[in-house]
Amino acid sequence: MLTVILALLLKMTSITNQPSNLEAQLEALQQEARGAIAAADTLERLEELRVGYLGKKGQLSALLRSMGQLSAEERPKIGAIANTVKEALQSDLERQRTTLQAAQIQAQLEAETLDVTMPGVYRPLGRVHPLNSTIDRVLNIFVGLGYSVAEGPEMETDYYNFEALNFLPDHPARDMQDTLYLSDGNLLRTHTSTVQIRYMEDNDPPIRIAVPGRVYRRDTVDATHSAVFHQVEILAVDEGLTFTDLKGTIKVFLQEIFGDVPIRFRASYFPFTEPSAEVDVQWKGRWLEVMGCGMVDPNVLKAVGYDPEIYTGFAAGMGVERIAMVLHQIDDIRRLYTSDLRFLQQF
Ligand code: DAH
């Protein structure tokens, strides 16, 4: 439409379409266009200008259309001028585009710059509870010695907690004073030794397991007692295992966890081991009992169908709280259960 009107206008004024006039118009167009291009401040605006001046329906094409009225000598001259104008405008457009693009990238870079001097955001980090880290340390040492980790249920039957472990029917540990019985006749395991039986029932020798777990006793809670606490149980069964293997294993373990401290074995009694011993470490000038252990009683092996003439084994059980308290100089077992952040943040 615009072009038609333009063309009409040009026709009407054809009398003025003398070469010099057209030349002047080209000159004016160039001047105007260069000014507009230099002033364009966005790439969109620049594209508008390109279409408006150099596009098929743009102002330059419109002017050139009126060249038909020129004489044959004049035409190439004006044509050459028009070409120069076209080239000048093209190179202006190109230069302005480069400038605008560079500015755009610069602006983007500035907007996305990170200020590394800004103060950071505090993100609270959780940590491993001292009981869990103690269990992890104990298990790591035994895994390093070739043991695998096993687990068992916390609700148990009398059979797994006592009978299969060679507790006689009238053994005092079965007393209501020590054991938490459930109304259905089951009980909460009083030790992780239950898993010795469960594991041996399901597996053949050789066996080497470390068993972490929660245990329950009808204890009055004080600085050194808790009704719920944690143990790690150790069991090895193979042909030809002797008390020497037990002692060597325990010694390596204790040195690994406590460092090079004096240790001693004291004769003791447990229904499921024979002979039995308790192990003490010397810690800050005092002997501290850290675990019970012994050679698996032949009656226990028989209970799971192992032949005690072929297989022997050793076992040990330790209290995790006791070890954690010794390692970290914790004076009250209750601190391990109350989730006081001021306490826990120390580890
Ligand atoms: N079950 C014992 C307790 O809870 C600890 C124990 C002693 C476990 C001797 C053993 C062992 O495996 O051989 O006091």
Short mmCIF file of C-alpha atoms in Angstrom, two decimals, residues 32-269:
data_model
loop_
_atom_site.label_atom_id
_atom_site.label_comp_id
_atom_site.label_asym_id
_atom_site.label_seq_id
_atom_site.Cartn_x
_atom_site.Cartn_y
_atom_site.Cartn_z
CA GLU A 32 18.54 10.09 7.44
CA ALA A 33 19.14 6.35 7.52
CA ARG A 34 22.67 6.65 8.91
CA GLY A 35 21.40 8.87 11.69
CA ALA A 36 18.58 6.47 12.54
CA ILE A 37 20.92 3.44 12.50
CA ALA A 38 23.42 5.13 14.76
CA ALA A 39 20.61 6.00 17.16
CA ALA A 40 19.09 2.48 17.23
CA ASP A 41 19.43 1.13 20.74
CA THR A 42 18.02 -2.37 20.35
CA LEU A 43 18.55 -5.16 17.85
CA GLU A 44 14.80 -5.18 17.17
CA ARG A 45 14.84 -1.51 16.29
CA LEU A 46 17.83 -2.12 14.02
CA GLU A 47 15.99 -4.85 12.16
CA GLU A 48 13.00 -2.52 11.70
CA LEU A 49 15.30 0.03 10.14
CA ARG A 50 16.92 -2.52 7.82
CA VAL A 51 13.53 -3.61 6.51
CA GLY A 52 12.34 -0.02 6.25
CA TYR A 53 15.34 1.21 4.22
CA LEU A 54 16.80 -1.79 2.42
CA GLY A 55 13.92 -4.29 2.40
CA LYS A 56 12.10 -5.27 -0.79
CA LYS A 57 9.37 -2.77 0.02
CA GLY A 58 11.78 -0.35 1.64
CA GLN A 59 12.56 3.25 0.81
CA LEU A 60 15.64 2.56 -1.32
CA SER A 61 13.75 0.14 -3.58
CA ALA A 62 10.98 2.70 -3.91
CA LEU A 63 13.44 5.34 -5.08
CA LEU A 64 15.11 2.99 -7.50
CA ARG A 65 11.80 2.12 -9.06
CA SER A 66 11.56 5.62 -10.41
CA MET A 67 14.88 5.20 -12.25
CA GLY A 68 12.87 3.93 -15.23
CA GLN A 69 12.23 7.54 -16.20
CA LEU A 70 15.89 8.37 -16.47
CA SER A 71 17.79 8.57 -19.70
CA ALA A 72 20.04 5.72 -20.70
CA GLU A 73 23.18 7.76 -19.82
CA GLU A 74 21.88 8.82 -16.47
CA ARG A 75 20.74 5.39 -15.33
CA PRO A 76 24.15 3.75 -14.64
CA LYS A 77 25.35 6.84 -12.83
CA ILE A 78 22.38 6.97 -10.49
CA GLY A 79 22.55 3.16 -10.23
CA ALA A 80 26.13 3.39 -9.02
CA ILE A 81 25.19 6.04 -6.46
CA ALA A 82 22.29 3.88 -5.24
CA ASN A 83 24.69 0.96 -4.82
CA THR A 84 27.06 3.07 -2.79
CA VAL A 85 24.20 4.17 -0.57
CA LYS A 86 23.08 0.57 -0.17
CA GLU A 87 26.55 -0.60 0.74
CA ALA A 88 27.08 2.26 3.18
CA LEU A 89 23.80 1.48 4.93
CA GLN A 90 24.59 -2.25 5.02
CA SER A 91 27.94 -1.67 6.63
CA ASP A 92 26.38 0.79 9.11
CA LEU A 93 23.75 -1.79 10.01
CA GLU A 94 26.41 -4.44 10.45
CA ARG A 95 28.57 -2.25 12.64
CA GLN A 96 25.64 -1.18 14.80
CA ARG A 97 24.52 -4.81 15.16
CA THR A 98 27.97 -5.83 16.37
CA THR A 99 27.99 -2.98 18.87
CA LEU A 100 24.52 -3.80 20.21
CA GLN A 101 25.30 -7.51 20.48
CA ALA A 102 28.50 -6.80 22.42
CA ALA A 103 26.56 -4.49 24.74
CA GLN A 104 23.92 -7.16 25.25
CA ILE A 105 26.55 -9.77 26.20
CA GLN A 106 28.25 -7.28 28.48
CA ALA A 107 24.96 -6.50 30.24
CA GLN A 108 24.23 -10.20 30.66
CA LEU A 109 27.69 -10.84 32.09
CA GLU A 110 27.26 -8.02 34.56
CA ALA A 111 23.83 -9.25 35.63
CA GLU A 112 25.14 -12.76 36.20
CA THR A 113 28.34 -11.88 38.01
CA LEU A 114 28.85 -13.65 41.36
CA ASP A 115 29.99 -11.51 44.22
CA VAL A 116 32.38 -13.87 45.95
CA THR A 117 32.86 -11.43 48.80
CA MET A 118 29.22 -11.73 49.89
CA PRO A 119 28.75 -13.51 53.26
CA GLY A 120 27.83 -17.20 52.92
CA VAL A 121 24.58 -18.85 53.97
CA TYR A 122 24.89 -21.03 57.08
CA ARG A 123 23.67 -24.54 56.45
CA PRO A 124 23.52 -26.70 59.56
CA LEU A 125 25.25 -30.04 58.99
CA GLY A 126 24.10 -33.19 60.69
CA ARG A 127 26.67 -35.55 62.17
CA VAL A 128 26.83 -39.16 63.14
CA HIS A 129 25.63 -39.80 66.69
CA PRO A 130 28.50 -40.97 68.97
CA LEU A 131 26.72 -44.30 69.51
CA ASN A 132 26.45 -44.90 65.77
CA SER A 133 30.01 -43.82 65.11
CA THR A 134 31.18 -46.23 67.84
CA ILE A 135 29.18 -49.08 66.27
CA ASP A 136 30.66 -48.14 62.87
CA ARG A 137 34.19 -48.24 64.27
CA VAL A 138 33.67 -51.62 65.91
CA LEU A 139 32.11 -53.13 62.79
CA ASN A 140 34.81 -51.68 60.53
CA ILE A 141 37.50 -53.39 62.55
CA PHE A 142 35.80 -56.78 62.39
CA VAL A 143 34.92 -56.39 58.72
CA GLY A 144 38.63 -55.75 58.23
CA LEU A 145 39.29 -59.10 59.96
CA GLY A 146 36.99 -60.90 57.51
CA TYR A 147 33.74 -60.83 59.48
CA SER A 148 30.36 -60.05 57.95
CA VAL A 149 27.60 -58.08 59.64
CA ALA A 150 24.40 -59.88 60.73
CA GLU A 151 21.28 -58.76 62.57
CA GLY A 152 18.26 -60.26 64.32
CA PRO A 153 14.90 -59.29 65.83
CA GLU A 154 14.54 -57.33 69.07
CA MET A 155 11.43 -59.26 70.11
CA GLU A 156 12.45 -62.80 70.90
CA THR A 157 11.28 -66.09 72.34
CA ASP A 158 12.64 -67.70 75.49
CA TYR A 159 14.27 -70.29 73.24
CA TYR A 160 16.61 -67.90 71.40
CA ASN A 161 17.31 -65.62 74.34
CA PHE A 162 17.92 -68.38 76.91
CA GLU A 163 17.25 -72.04 76.17
CA ALA A 164 19.37 -72.52 73.06
CA LEU A 165 22.13 -70.52 74.76
CA ASN A 166 22.33 -73.13 77.50
CA PHE A 167 20.57 -71.19 80.24
CA LEU A 168 19.03 -73.69 82.65
CA PRO A 169 15.27 -73.26 83.26
CA ASP A 170 15.85 -71.73 86.69
CA HIS A 171 18.72 -69.44 85.65
CA PRO A 172 18.38 -66.10 87.49
CA ALA A 173 18.71 -64.09 84.26
CA ARG A 174 15.25 -65.35 83.26
CA ASP A 175 13.82 -63.65 86.30
CA MET A 176 11.19 -60.94 85.80
CA GLN A 177 13.64 -58.67 87.61
CA ASP A 178 16.02 -58.73 84.63
CA THR A 179 13.97 -59.52 81.56
CA LEU A 180 11.16 -57.51 79.98
CA TYR A 181 8.46 -60.04 79.10
CA LEU A 182 5.63 -59.18 76.74
CA SER A 183 2.04 -60.15 77.50
CA ASP A 184 2.06 -62.78 74.70
CA GLY A 185 4.91 -64.68 76.38
CA ASN A 186 7.62 -63.29 74.09
CA LEU A 187 10.33 -61.07 75.49
CA LEU A 188 12.61 -58.20 74.50
CA ARG A 189 16.05 -59.69 73.94
CA THR A 190 18.42 -59.05 76.83
CA HIS A 191 21.50 -59.54 74.66
CA THR A 192 22.57 -59.93 71.03
CA SER A 193 23.73 -63.51 71.70
CA THR A 194 20.29 -64.54 70.32
CA VAL A 195 21.64 -63.89 66.83
CA GLN A 196 24.35 -66.53 67.36
CA ILE A 197 21.60 -69.15 67.38
CA ARG A 198 19.54 -67.62 64.57
CA TYR A 199 22.58 -67.26 62.32
CA MET A 200 23.95 -70.76 62.98
CA GLU A 201 20.51 -72.26 62.30
CA ASP A 202 20.55 -70.72 58.83
CA ASN A 203 24.24 -71.10 57.93
CA ASP A 204 26.93 -73.75 57.94
CA PRO A 205 30.45 -73.24 59.30
CA PRO A 206 32.86 -71.59 58.82
CA ILE A 207 31.15 -68.56 60.36
CA ARG A 208 32.49 -65.16 61.24
CA ILE A 209 29.89 -62.53 62.13
CA ALA A 210 29.64 -59.22 63.95
CA VAL A 211 26.13 -58.38 65.18
CA PRO A 212 25.16 -54.86 66.25
CA GLY A 213 21.83 -54.32 67.99
CA ARG A 214 19.61 -52.87 70.66
CA VAL A 215 18.97 -54.85 73.83
CA TYR A 216 16.58 -54.41 76.77
CA ARG A 217 16.86 -54.96 80.51
CA ARG A 218 14.62 -54.24 83.41
CA ASP A 219 17.17 -51.85 84.89
CA THR A 220 16.63 -48.68 86.86
CA VAL A 221 18.07 -45.85 84.81
CA ASP A 222 21.04 -44.05 86.36
CA ALA A 223 24.38 -42.63 85.24
CA THR A 224 25.70 -46.04 84.20
CA HIS A 225 22.52 -48.04 83.48
CA SER A 226 19.86 -47.79 80.83
CA ALA A 227 16.86 -50.06 80.16
CA VAL A 228 17.68 -49.93 76.46
CA PHE A 229 21.26 -50.09 75.28
CA HIS A 230 23.42 -51.45 72.47
CA GLN A 231 25.72 -54.40 72.04
CA VAL A 232 27.95 -55.83 69.34
CA GLU A 233 28.19 -59.61 69.36
CA ILE A 234 31.05 -61.52 67.74
CA LEU A 235 30.89 -65.17 66.69
CA ALA A 236 33.43 -67.36 64.91
CA VAL A 237 32.89 -71.08 64.31
CA ASP A 238 35.28 -73.24 62.34
CA GLU A 239 37.34 -76.41 62.57
CA GLY A 240 40.21 -76.06 65.01
CA LEU A 241 39.50 -72.66 66.60
CA THR A 242 41.09 -72.34 70.04
CA PHE A 243 41.20 -69.92 72.94
CA THR A 244 44.38 -68.51 71.38
CA ASP A 245 42.39 -67.42 68.34
CA LEU A 246 39.88 -65.73 70.63
CA LYS A 247 42.60 -63.91 72.57
CA GLY A 248 44.43 -62.80 69.45
CA THR A 249 41.25 -61.51 67.83
CA ILE A 250 40.18 -59.58 70.93
CA LYS A 251 43.67 -58.15 71.38
CA VAL A 252 43.84 -56.89 67.80
CA PHE A 253 40.38 -55.39 68.14
CA LEU A 254 41.09 -53.61 71.44
CA GLN A 255 44.38 -52.21 70.20
CA GLU A 256 42.67 -51.01 67.08
CA ILE A 257 39.97 -49.14 68.98
CA PHE A 258 41.73 -48.04 72.20
CA GLY A 259 45.31 -47.83 71.00
CA ASP A 260 48.23 -49.55 72.68
CA VAL A 261 46.70 -50.00 76.17
CA PRO A 262 47.30 -52.88 78.63
CA ILE A 263 44.57 -55.52 78.51
CA ARG A 264 43.78 -58.51 80.74
CA PHE A 265 41.51 -61.55 80.62
CA ARG A 266 39.72 -62.51 83.84
CA ALA A 267 38.08 -65.93 84.24
CA SER A 268 34.30 -65.58 84.36
CA TYR A 269 31.10 -67.47 83.71
#
